Amino acid sequence: MSIWSNKKSWTALALLLTSAGIAAGVRHGGLSVEYTDARDRAQLGVVFRAWDGAARDLRTIGLKVPAEVSIEAAGSAAGFAAQTGEPAGIAASTRGSTIYTQRLSALATRGLLPFTIRHEAFHTAQPARLTRWLAEGLARTFSGEAVSDPPGPTGLESLPDAALNAQLLQHSTPRLNAAYHEATRRAGLLVRQRGWRAVLGL
Ligand SMILES: [Zn+2]
């Protein structure tokens, strides 16, 4: 999963936008993208470039995206919530080789689309055995999202790993964001100390 900051303006926007419920699909190599809102068509180039870059960079650290991956972009925030059961602060969620995202143009407006695609690409390629906090922290380190995390302590430095895993599942946006930042801090430290391949167990 990847997060987006839960600004009030977005909530208002989401309430104004409804989808006609008609999906369109397009393929790019092994990647298929289905979207519901026609405005998302304009974002497909960004999606494909981000995907190709992620696949290349994943190979560099010893991972490989599956041969067939599908992205299903919801038509609205409500549609995404209904489809995934994820909280409002979540930008996307990957199950196996299917990536469920918020509306692509909504992610693009917030400057998150390439980061979200890279984050979820990591999840499609990661070793299955990674524990939740490590998977999320590594996905955010790989995607580049970590660069814009607030500097300074997360307040969760002494939280045991198992408790951090649990906090990554709860729905309060401030607590969820803090958990993602802490997972990313721990994962980034491991990557700097040991390198990607050792942390991934490759
Ligand atoms: Zn994630």
JSON list of C-alpha atoms and ligand atoms in Angstrom, two decimals:
[
{"chain": "A", "resi": 1, "resn": "MET", "atom": "CA", "xyz": [0.00, 0.00, 0.00]},
{"chain": "A", "resi": 2, "resn": "SER", "atom": "CA", "xyz": [1.12, 3.55, -0.48]},
{"chain": "A", "resi": 3, "resn": "ILE", "atom": "CA", "xyz": [-0.19, 6.58, 1.33]},
{"chain": "A", "resi": 4, "resn": "TRP", "atom": "CA", "xyz": [-1.16, 10.04, 0.34]},
{"chain": "A", "resi": 5, "resn": "SER", "atom": "CA", "xyz": [-1.60, 12.93, 2.72]},
{"chain": "A", "resi": 6, "resn": "ASN", "atom": "CA", "xyz": [-5.26, 13.28, 3.53]},
{"chain": "A", "resi": 7, "resn": "LYS", "atom": "CA", "xyz": [-5.88, 16.92, 2.68]},
{"chain": "A", "resi": 8, "resn": "LYS", "atom": "CA", "xyz": [-9.40, 18.26, 3.17]},
{"chain": "A", "resi": 9, "resn": "SER", "atom": "CA", "xyz": [-9.44, 19.66, -0.39]},
{"chain": "A", "resi": 10, "resn": "TRP", "atom": "CA", "xyz": [-9.21, 16.14, -1.72]},
{"chain": "A", "resi": 11, "resn": "THR", "atom": "CA", "xyz": [-12.15, 14.95, 0.35]},
{"chain": "A", "resi": 12, "resn": "ALA", "atom": "CA", "xyz": [-14.29, 17.77, -1.06]},
{"chain": "A", "resi": 13, "resn": "LEU", "atom": "CA", "xyz": [-13.15, 17.00, -4.59]},
{"chain": "A", "resi": 14, "resn": "ALA", "atom": "CA", "xyz": [-13.90, 13.32, -4.20]},
{"chain": "A", "resi": 15, "resn": "LEU", "atom": "CA", "xyz": [-17.46, 14.09, -3.19]},
{"chain": "A", "resi": 16, "resn": "LEU", "atom": "CA", "xyz": [-17.99, 16.15, -6.35]},
{"chain": "A", "resi": 17, "resn": "LEU", "atom": "CA", "xyz": [-16.68, 13.52, -8.72]},
{"chain": "A", "resi": 18, "resn": "THR", "atom": "CA", "xyz": [-18.63, 10.46, -9.65]},
{"chain": "A", "resi": 19, "resn": "SER", "atom": "CA", "xyz": [-17.82, 7.85, -12.22]},
{"chain": "A", "resi": 20, "resn": "ALA", "atom": "CA", "xyz": [-20.04, 6.56, -14.98]},
{"chain": "A", "resi": 21, "resn": "GLY", "atom": "CA", "xyz": [-18.80, 3.08, -14.09]},
{"chain": "A", "resi": 22, "resn": "ILE", "atom": "CA", "xyz": [-17.52, 2.38, -17.60]},
{"chain": "A", "resi": 23, "resn": "ALA", "atom": "CA", "xyz": [-14.02, 0.89, -17.70]},
{"chain": "A", "resi": 24, "resn": "ALA", "atom": "CA", "xyz": [-11.55, 1.21, -20.56]},
{"chain": "A", "resi": 25, "resn": "GLY", "atom": "CA", "xyz": [-8.41, -0.86, -20.90]},
{"chain": "A", "resi": 26, "resn": "VAL", "atom": "CA", "xyz": [-5.04, -0.55, -22.59]},
{"chain": "A", "resi": 27, "resn": "ARG", "atom": "CA", "xyz": [-1.93, -2.75, -22.70]},
{"chain": "A", "resi": 28, "resn": "HIS", "atom": "CA", "xyz": [1.76, -1.86, -22.52]},
{"chain": "A", "resi": 29, "resn": "GLY", "atom": "CA", "xyz": [3.86, -5.02, -22.86]},
{"chain": "A", "resi": 30, "resn": "GLY", "atom": "CA", "xyz": [2.95, -7.24, -19.91]},
{"chain": "A", "resi": 31, "resn": "LEU", "atom": "CA", "xyz": [1.14, -4.40, -18.14]},
{"chain": "A", "resi": 32, "resn": "SER", "atom": "CA", "xyz": [-2.58, -3.87, -18.60]},
{"chain": "A", "resi": 33, "resn": "VAL", "atom": "CA", "xyz": [-4.31, -0.75, -17.27]},
{"chain": "A", "resi": 34, "resn": "GLU", "atom": "CA", "xyz": [-8.05, -0.46, -16.75]},
{"chain": "A", "resi": 35, "resn": "TYR", "atom": "CA", "xyz": [-9.52, 2.89, -15.83]},
{"chain": "A", "resi": 36, "resn": "THR", "atom": "CA", "xyz": [-13.03, 4.13, -15.24]},
{"chain": "A", "resi": 37, "resn": "ASP", "atom": "CA", "xyz": [-12.74, 7.91, -15.54]},
{"chain": "A", "resi": 38, "resn": "ALA", "atom": "CA", "xyz": [-12.02, 9.05, -19.14]},
{"chain": "A", "resi": 39, "resn": "ARG", "atom": "CA", "xyz": [-9.67, 11.76, -17.83]},
{"chain": "A", "resi": 40, "resn": "ASP", "atom": "CA", "xyz": [-7.29, 9.01, -16.71]},
{"chain": "A", "resi": 41, "resn": "ARG", "atom": "CA", "xyz": [-6.42, 8.34, -20.36]},
{"chain": "A", "resi": 42, "resn": "ALA", "atom": "CA", "xyz": [-4.17, 11.42, -20.29]},
{"chain": "A", "resi": 43, "resn": "GLN", "atom": "CA", "xyz": [-2.07, 9.83, -17.52]},
{"chain": "A", "resi": 44, "resn": "LEU", "atom": "CA", "xyz": [-1.27, 6.57, -19.30]},
{"chain": "A", "resi": 45, "resn": "GLY", "atom": "CA", "xyz": [2.07, 7.84, -20.65]},
{"chain": "A", "resi": 46, "resn": "VAL", "atom": "CA", "xyz": [3.17, 8.74, -17.12]},
{"chain": "A", "resi": 47, "resn": "VAL", "atom": "CA", "xyz": [2.07, 5.30, -15.89]},
{"chain": "A", "resi": 48, "resn": "PHE", "atom": "CA", "xyz": [3.95, 3.46, -18.64]},
{"chain": "A", "resi": 49, "resn": "ARG", "atom": "CA", "xyz": [7.16, 5.48, -18.17]},
{"chain": "A", "resi": 50, "resn": "ALA", "atom": "CA", "xyz": [7.05, 4.97, -14.39]},
{"chain": "A", "resi": 51, "resn": "TRP", "atom": "CA", "xyz": [6.41, 1.25, -14.85]},
{"chain": "A", "resi": 52, "resn": "ASP", "atom": "CA", "xyz": [9.26, 0.78, -17.32]},
{"chain": "A", "resi": 53, "resn": "GLY", "atom": "CA", "xyz": [11.65, 2.71, -15.07]},
{"chain": "A", "resi": 54, "resn": "ALA", "atom": "CA", "xyz": [10.57, 0.70, -12.03]},
{"chain": "A", "resi": 55, "resn": "ALA", "atom": "CA", "xyz": [10.99, -2.62, -13.84]},
{"chain": "A", "resi": 56, "resn": "ARG", "atom": "CA", "xyz": [14.50, -1.60, -14.90]},
{"chain": "A", "resi": 57, "resn": "ASP", "atom": "CA", "xyz": [15.48, -0.38, -11.42]},
{"chain": "A", "resi": 58, "resn": "LEU", "atom": "CA", "xyz": [14.01, -3.50, -9.79]},
{"chain": "A", "resi": 59, "resn": "ARG", "atom": "CA", "xyz": [16.21, -5.67, -12.02]},
{"chain": "A", "resi": 60, "resn": "THR", "atom": "CA", "xyz": [19.21, -3.66, -10.80]},
{"chain": "A", "resi": 61, "resn": "ILE", "atom": "CA", "xyz": [18.50, -4.69, -7.18]},
{"chain": "A", "resi": 62, "resn": "GLY", "atom": "CA", "xyz": [17.83, -8.31, -8.14]},
{"chain": "A", "resi": 63, "resn": "LEU", "atom": "CA", "xyz": [14.01, -8.32, -8.46]},
{"chain": "A", "resi": 64, "resn": "LYS", "atom": "CA", "xyz": [11.73, -8.95, -11.41]},
{"chain": "A", "resi": 65, "resn": "VAL", "atom": "CA", "xyz": [8.17, -7.75, -11.99]},
{"chain": "A", "resi": 66, "resn": "PRO", "atom": "CA", "xyz": [5.74, -10.55, -12.97]},
{"chain": "A", "resi": 67, "resn": "ALA", "atom": "CA", "xyz": [5.26, -11.21, -16.69]},
{"chain": "A", "resi": 68, "resn": "GLU", "atom": "CA", "xyz": [1.62, -10.06, -16.47]},
{"chain": "A", "resi": 69, "resn": "VAL", "atom": "CA", "xyz": [0.49, -7.27, -14.14]},
{"chain": "A", "resi": 70, "resn": "SER", "atom": "CA", "xyz": [-2.78, -5.37, -14.19]},
{"chain": "A", "resi": 71, "resn": "ILE", "atom": "CA", "xyz": [-3.52, -1.92, -12.82]},
{"chain": "A", "resi": 72, "resn": "GLU", "atom": "CA", "xyz": [-7.17, -1.25, -12.00]},
{"chain": "A", "resi": 73, "resn": "ALA", "atom": "CA", "xyz": [-7.77, 2.46, -11.43]},
{"chain": "A", "resi": 74, "resn": "ALA", "atom": "CA", "xyz": [-10.92, 3.31, -9.51]},
{"chain": "A", "resi": 75, "resn": "GLY", "atom": "CA", "xyz": [-13.27, 5.98, -10.80]},
{"chain": "A", "resi": 76, "resn": "SER", "atom": "CA", "xyz": [-13.53, 7.72, -7.44]},
{"chain": "A", "resi": 77, "resn": "ALA", "atom": "CA", "xyz": [-12.21, 7.59, -3.88]},
{"chain": "A", "resi": 78, "resn": "ALA", "atom": "CA", "xyz": [-15.45, 5.92, -2.83]},
{"chain": "A", "resi": 79, "resn": "GLY", "atom": "CA", "xyz": [-15.05, 3.33, -5.57]},
{"chain": "A", "resi": 80, "resn": "PHE", "atom": "CA", "xyz": [-11.51, 2.60, -4.43]},
{"chain": "A", "resi": 81, "resn": "ALA", "atom": "CA", "xyz": [-12.63, 2.19, -0.83]},
{"chain": "A", "resi": 82, "resn": "ALA", "atom": "CA", "xyz": [-15.45, -0.11, -1.89]},
{"chain": "A", "resi": 83, "resn": "GLN", "atom": "CA", "xyz": [-13.16, -2.21, -4.07]},
{"chain": "A", "resi": 84, "resn": "THR", "atom": "CA", "xyz": [-10.26, -2.58, -1.64]},
{"chain": "A", "resi": 85, "resn": "GLY", "atom": "CA", "xyz": [-11.60, -1.90, 1.86]},
{"chain": "A", "resi": 86, "resn": "GLU", "atom": "CA", "xyz": [-8.57, 0.36, 2.37]},
{"chain": "A", "resi": 87, "resn": "PRO", "atom": "CA", "xyz": [-8.74, 3.59, 4.42]},
{"chain": "A", "resi": 88, "resn": "ALA", "atom": "CA", "xyz": [-9.10, 6.98, 2.73]},
{"chain": "A", "resi": 89, "resn": "GLY", "atom": "CA", "xyz": [-5.41, 7.84, 3.12]},
{"chain": "A", "resi": 90, "resn": "ILE", "atom": "CA", "xyz": [-4.27, 5.01, 0.86]},
{"chain": "A", "resi": 91, "resn": "ALA", "atom": "CA", "xyz": [-3.25, 5.76, -2.74]},
{"chain": "A", "resi": 92, "resn": "ALA", "atom": "CA", "xyz": [-3.03, 2.18, -4.01]},
{"chain": "A", "resi": 93, "resn": "SER", "atom": "CA", "xyz": [-3.01, -1.44, -2.89]},
{"chain": "A", "resi": 94, "resn": "THR", "atom": "CA", "xyz": [-1.49, -4.51, -4.54]},
{"chain": "A", "resi": 95, "resn": "ARG", "atom": "CA", "xyz": [-2.88, -8.05, -4.31]},
{"chain": "A", "resi": 96, "resn": "GLY", "atom": "CA", "xyz": [-0.63, -10.52, -6.08]},
{"chain": "A", "resi": 97, "resn": "SER", "atom": "CA", "xyz": [-0.07, -9.10, -9.55]},
{"chain": "A", "resi": 98, "resn": "THR", "atom": "CA", "xyz": [-3.10, -6.78, -9.50]},
{"chain": "A", "resi": 99, "resn": "ILE", "atom": "CA", "xyz": [-2.56, -3.14, -8.48]},
{"chain": "A", "resi": 100, "resn": "TYR", "atom": "CA", "xyz": [-5.67, -1.25, -7.36]},
{"chain": "A", "resi": 101, "resn": "THR", "atom": "CA", "xyz": [-5.26, 2.54, -7.42]},
{"chain": "A", "resi": 102, "resn": "GLN", "atom": "CA", "xyz": [-7.16, 5.71, -6.78]},
{"chain": "A", "resi": 103, "resn": "ARG", "atom": "CA", "xyz": [-8.19, 7.64, -9.91]},
{"chain": "A", "resi": 104, "resn": "LEU", "atom": "CA", "xyz": [-4.98, 8.17, -11.92]},
{"chain": "A", "resi": 105, "resn": "SER", "atom": "CA", "xyz": [-5.61, 11.87, -12.56]},
{"chain": "A", "resi": 106, "resn": "ALA", "atom": "CA", "xyz": [-6.25, 12.44, -8.84]},
{"chain": "A", "resi": 107, "resn": "LEU", "atom": "CA", "xyz": [-2.86, 10.89, -8.05]},
{"chain": "A", "resi": 108, "resn": "ALA", "atom": "CA", "xyz": [-1.25, 12.98, -10.80]},
{"chain": "A", "resi": 109, "resn": "THR", "atom": "CA", "xyz": [-2.77, 16.21, -9.46]},
{"chain": "A", "resi": 110, "resn": "ARG", "atom": "CA", "xyz": [-1.15, 15.51, -6.12]},
{"chain": "A", "resi": 111, "resn": "GLY", "atom": "CA", "xyz": [2.22, 14.75, -7.74]},
{"chain": "A", "resi": 112, "resn": "LEU", "atom": "CA", "xyz": [2.02, 11.14, -6.59]},
{"chain": "A", "resi": 113, "resn": "LEU", "atom": "CA", "xyz": [1.38, 9.10, -9.73]},
{"chain": "A", "resi": 114, "resn": "PRO", "atom": "CA", "xyz": [4.95, 8.05, -10.65]},
{"chain": "A", "resi": 115, "resn": "PHE", "atom": "CA", "xyz": [5.80, 7.36, -6.98]},
{"chain": "A", "resi": 116, "resn": "THR", "atom": "CA", "xyz": [2.65, 5.28, -6.54]},
{"chain": "A", "resi": 117, "resn": "ILE", "atom": "CA", "xyz": [3.40, 3.19, -9.63]},
{"chain": "A", "resi": 118, "resn": "ARG", "atom": "CA", "xyz": [6.99, 2.58, -8.50]},
{"chain": "A", "resi": 119, "resn": "HIS", "atom": "CA", "xyz": [5.85, 1.70, -4.96]},
{"chain": "A", "resi": 120, "resn": "GLU", "atom": "CA", "xyz": [3.31, -0.85, -6.15]},
{"chain": "A", "resi": 121, "resn": "ALA", "atom": "CA", "xyz": [5.72, -2.22, -8.77]},
{"chain": "A", "resi": 122, "resn": "PHE", "atom": "CA", "xyz": [8.05, -3.04, -5.88]},
{"chain": "A", "resi": 123, "resn": "HIS", "atom": "CA", "xyz": [5.24, -4.96, -4.14]},
{"chain": "A", "resi": 124, "resn": "THR", "atom": "CA", "xyz": [4.57, -7.05, -7.27]},
{"chain": "A", "resi": 125, "resn": "ALA", "atom": "CA", "xyz": [8.27, -8.02, -7.40]},
{"chain": "A", "resi": 126, "resn": "GLN", "atom": "CA", "xyz": [9.22, -8.29, -3.70]},
{"chain": "A", "resi": 127, "resn": "PRO", "atom": "CA", "xyz": [9.98, -11.62, -2.02]},
{"chain": "A", "resi": 128, "resn": "ALA", "atom": "CA", "xyz": [6.72, -12.90, -0.48]},
{"chain": "A", "resi": 129, "resn": "ARG", "atom": "CA", "xyz": [8.29, -13.54, 2.91]},
{"chain": "A", "resi": 130, "resn": "LEU", "atom": "CA", "xyz": [9.05, -9.89, 3.75]},
{"chain": "A", "resi": 131, "resn": "THR", "atom": "CA", "xyz": [7.35, -8.76, 6.93]},
{"chain": "A", "resi": 132, "resn": "ARG", "atom": "CA", "xyz": [4.86, -5.91, 6.51]},
{"chain": "A", "resi": 133, "resn": "TRP", "atom": "CA", "xyz": [6.91, -3.05, 7.95]},
{"chain": "A", "resi": 134, "resn": "LEU", "atom": "CA", "xyz": [9.96, -4.05, 5.91]},
{"chain": "A", "resi": 135, "resn": "ALA", "atom": "CA", "xyz": [7.93, -4.44, 2.70]},
{"chain": "A", "resi": 136, "resn": "GLU", "atom": "CA", "xyz": [6.36, -1.01, 3.13]},
{"chain": "A", "resi": 137, "resn": "GLY", "atom": "CA", "xyz": [9.58, 0.67, 4.18]},
{"chain": "A", "resi": 138, "resn": "LEU", "atom": "CA", "xyz": [11.49, -0.83, 1.25]},
{"chain": "A", "resi": 139, "resn": "ALA", "atom": "CA", "xyz": [8.69, 0.06, -1.20]},
{"chain": "A", "resi": 140, "resn": "ARG", "atom": "CA", "xyz": [8.81, 3.69, -0.05]},
{"chain": "A", "resi": 141, "resn": "THR", "atom": "CA", "xyz": [12.61, 3.74, -0.17]},
{"chain": "A", "resi": 142, "resn": "PHE", "atom": "CA", "xyz": [12.60, 2.25, -3.69]},
{"chain": "A", "resi": 143, "resn": "SER", "atom": "CA", "xyz": [9.85, 4.57, -4.96]},
{"chain": "A", "resi": 144, "resn": "GLY", "atom": "CA", "xyz": [11.51, 7.79, -3.81]},
{"chain": "A", "resi": 145, "resn": "GLU", "atom": "CA", "xyz": [8.57, 8.69, -1.52]},
{"chain": "A", "resi": 146, "resn": "ALA", "atom": "CA", "xyz": [10.97, 8.61, 1.44]},
{"chain": "A", "resi": 147, "resn": "VAL", "atom": "CA", "xyz": [12.75, 11.74, 0.20]},
{"chain": "A", "resi": 148, "resn": "SER", "atom": "CA", "xyz": [9.80, 13.96, 1.12]},
{"chain": "A", "resi": 149, "resn": "ASP", "atom": "CA", "xyz": [9.18, 12.42, 4.56]},
{"chain": "A", "resi": 150, "resn": "PRO", "atom": "CA", "xyz": [9.35, 14.99, 7.36]},
{"chain": "A", "resi": 151, "resn": "PRO", "atom": "CA", "xyz": [12.82, 15.21, 8.93]},
{"chain": "A", "resi": 152, "resn": "GLY", "atom": "CA", "xyz": [13.29, 14.47, 12.61]},
{"chain": "A", "resi": 153, "resn": "PRO", "atom": "CA", "xyz": [11.97, 11.75, 14.88]},
{"chain": "A", "resi": 154, "resn": "THR", "atom": "CA", "xyz": [8.87, 9.74, 13.94]},
{"chain": "A", "resi": 155, "resn": "GLY", "atom": "CA", "xyz": [7.97, 9.22, 17.59]},
{"chain": "A", "resi": 156, "resn": "LEU", "atom": "CA", "xyz": [7.80, 5.48, 16.97]},
{"chain": "A", "resi": 157, "resn": "GLU", "atom": "CA", "xyz": [11.52, 4.69, 17.16]},
{"chain": "A", "resi": 158, "resn": "SER", "atom": "CA", "xyz": [11.10, 2.37, 20.16]},
{"chain": "A", "resi": 159, "resn": "LEU", "atom": "CA", "xyz": [8.02, 0.55, 18.86]},
{"chain": "A", "resi": 160, "resn": "PRO", "atom": "CA", "xyz": [8.70, -3.21, 18.45]},
{"chain": "A", "resi": 161, "resn": "ASP", "atom": "CA", "xyz": [8.54, -4.50, 14.86]},
{"chain": "A", "resi": 162, "resn": "ALA", "atom": "CA", "xyz": [5.35, -6.51, 15.51]},
{"chain": "A", "resi": 163, "resn": "ALA", "atom": "CA", "xyz": [3.58, -3.45, 16.90]},
{"chain": "A", "resi": 164, "resn": "LEU", "atom": "CA", "xyz": [4.72, -1.42, 13.89]},
{"chain": "A", "resi": 165, "resn": "ASN", "atom": "CA", "xyz": [3.19, -4.09, 11.62]},
{"chain": "A", "resi": 166, "resn": "ALA", "atom": "CA", "xyz": [-0.09, -3.71, 13.50]},
{"chain": "A", "resi": 167, "resn": "GLN", "atom": "CA", "xyz": [-0.01, 0.08, 13.28]},
{"chain": "A", "resi": 168, "resn": "LEU", "atom": "CA", "xyz": [0.39, -0.15, 9.49]},
{"chain": "A", "resi": 169, "resn": "LEU", "atom": "CA", "xyz": [-3.05, -1.76, 9.35]},
{"chain": "A", "resi": 170, "resn": "GLN", "atom": "CA", "xyz": [-5.09, 0.79, 11.24]},
{"chain": "A", "resi": 171, "resn": "HIS", "atom": "CA", "xyz": [-7.21, 3.53, 9.67]},
{"chain": "A", "resi": 172, "resn": "SER", "atom": "CA", "xyz": [-6.31, 6.74, 11.53]},
{"chain": "A", "resi": 173, "resn": "THR", "atom": "CA", "xyz": [-4.45, 8.82, 8.93]},
{"chain": "A", "resi": 174, "resn": "PRO", "atom": "CA", "xyz": [-1.96, 10.56, 11.29]},
{"chain": "A", "resi": 175, "resn": "ARG", "atom": "CA", "xyz": [-1.06, 7.28, 13.00]},
{"chain": "A", "resi": 176, "resn": "LEU", "atom": "CA", "xyz": [-0.86, 5.49, 9.65]},
{"chain": "A", "resi": 177, "resn": "ASN", "atom": "CA", "xyz": [1.43, 8.16, 8.20]},
{"chain": "A", "resi": 178, "resn": "ALA", "atom": "CA", "xyz": [3.70, 7.98, 11.27]},
{"chain": "A", "resi": 179, "resn": "ALA", "atom": "CA", "xyz": [3.88, 4.20, 10.92]},
{"chain": "A", "resi": 180, "resn": "TYR", "atom": "CA", "xyz": [4.83, 4.45, 7.23]},
{"chain": "A", "resi": 181, "resn": "HIS", "atom": "CA", "xyz": [7.50, 7.03, 8.04]},
{"chain": "A", "resi": 182, "resn": "GLU", "atom": "CA", "xyz": [8.95, 4.84, 10.80]},
{"chain": "A", "resi": 183, "resn": "ALA", "atom": "CA", "xyz": [8.91, 1.71, 8.61]},
{"chain": "A", "resi": 184, "resn": "THR", "atom": "CA", "xyz": [10.71, 3.71, 5.93]},
{"chain": "A", "resi": 185, "resn": "ARG", "atom": "CA", "xyz": [13.29, 5.01, 8.41]},
{"chain": "A", "resi": 186, "resn": "ARG", "atom": "CA", "xyz": [14.10, 1.47, 9.58]},
{"chain": "A", "resi": 187, "resn": "ALA", "atom": "CA", "xyz": [14.18, 0.02, 6.06]},
{"chain": "A", "resi": 188, "resn": "GLY", "atom": "CA", "xyz": [16.32, 2.86, 4.70]},
{"chain": "A", "resi": 189, "resn": "LEU", "atom": "CA", "xyz": [18.83, 2.33, 7.49]},
{"chain": "A", "resi": 190, "resn": "LEU", "atom": "CA", "xyz": [19.06, -1.39, 6.66]},
{"chain": "A", "resi": 191, "resn": "VAL", "atom": "CA", "xyz": [19.57, -0.70, 2.95]},
{"chain": "A", "resi": 192, "resn": "ARG", "atom": "CA", "xyz": [22.32, 1.81, 3.68]},
{"chain": "A", "resi": 193, "resn": "GLN", "atom": "CA", "xyz": [24.04, -0.58, 6.10]},
{"chain": "A", "resi": 194, "resn": "ARG", "atom": "CA", "xyz": [23.71, -3.87, 4.21]},
{"chain": "A", "resi": 195, "resn": "GLY", "atom": "CA", "xyz": [22.65, -3.12, 0.62]},
{"chain": "A", "resi": 196, "resn": "TRP", "atom": "CA", "xyz": [19.45, -4.08, -1.20]},
{"chain": "A", "resi": 197, "resn": "ARG", "atom": "CA", "xyz": [20.30, -7.69, -2.00]},
{"chain": "A", "resi": 198, "resn": "ALA", "atom": "CA", "xyz": [21.19, -8.62, 1.60]},
{"chain": "A", "resi": 199, "resn": "VAL", "atom": "CA", "xyz": [18.06, -6.94, 3.00]},
{"chain": "A", "resi": 200, "resn": "LEU", "atom": "CA", "xyz": [15.90, -8.71, 0.39]},
{"chain": "A", "resi": 201, "resn": "GLY", "atom": "CA", "xyz": [17.55, -12.03, 1.27]},
{"chain": "A", "resi": 202, "resn": "LEU", "atom": "CA", "xyz": [18.78, -12.55, -2.29]},
{"chain": "B", "resi": 1, "resn": "ZN", "atom": "ZN", "xyz": [2.92, -0.49, 0.07]}
]
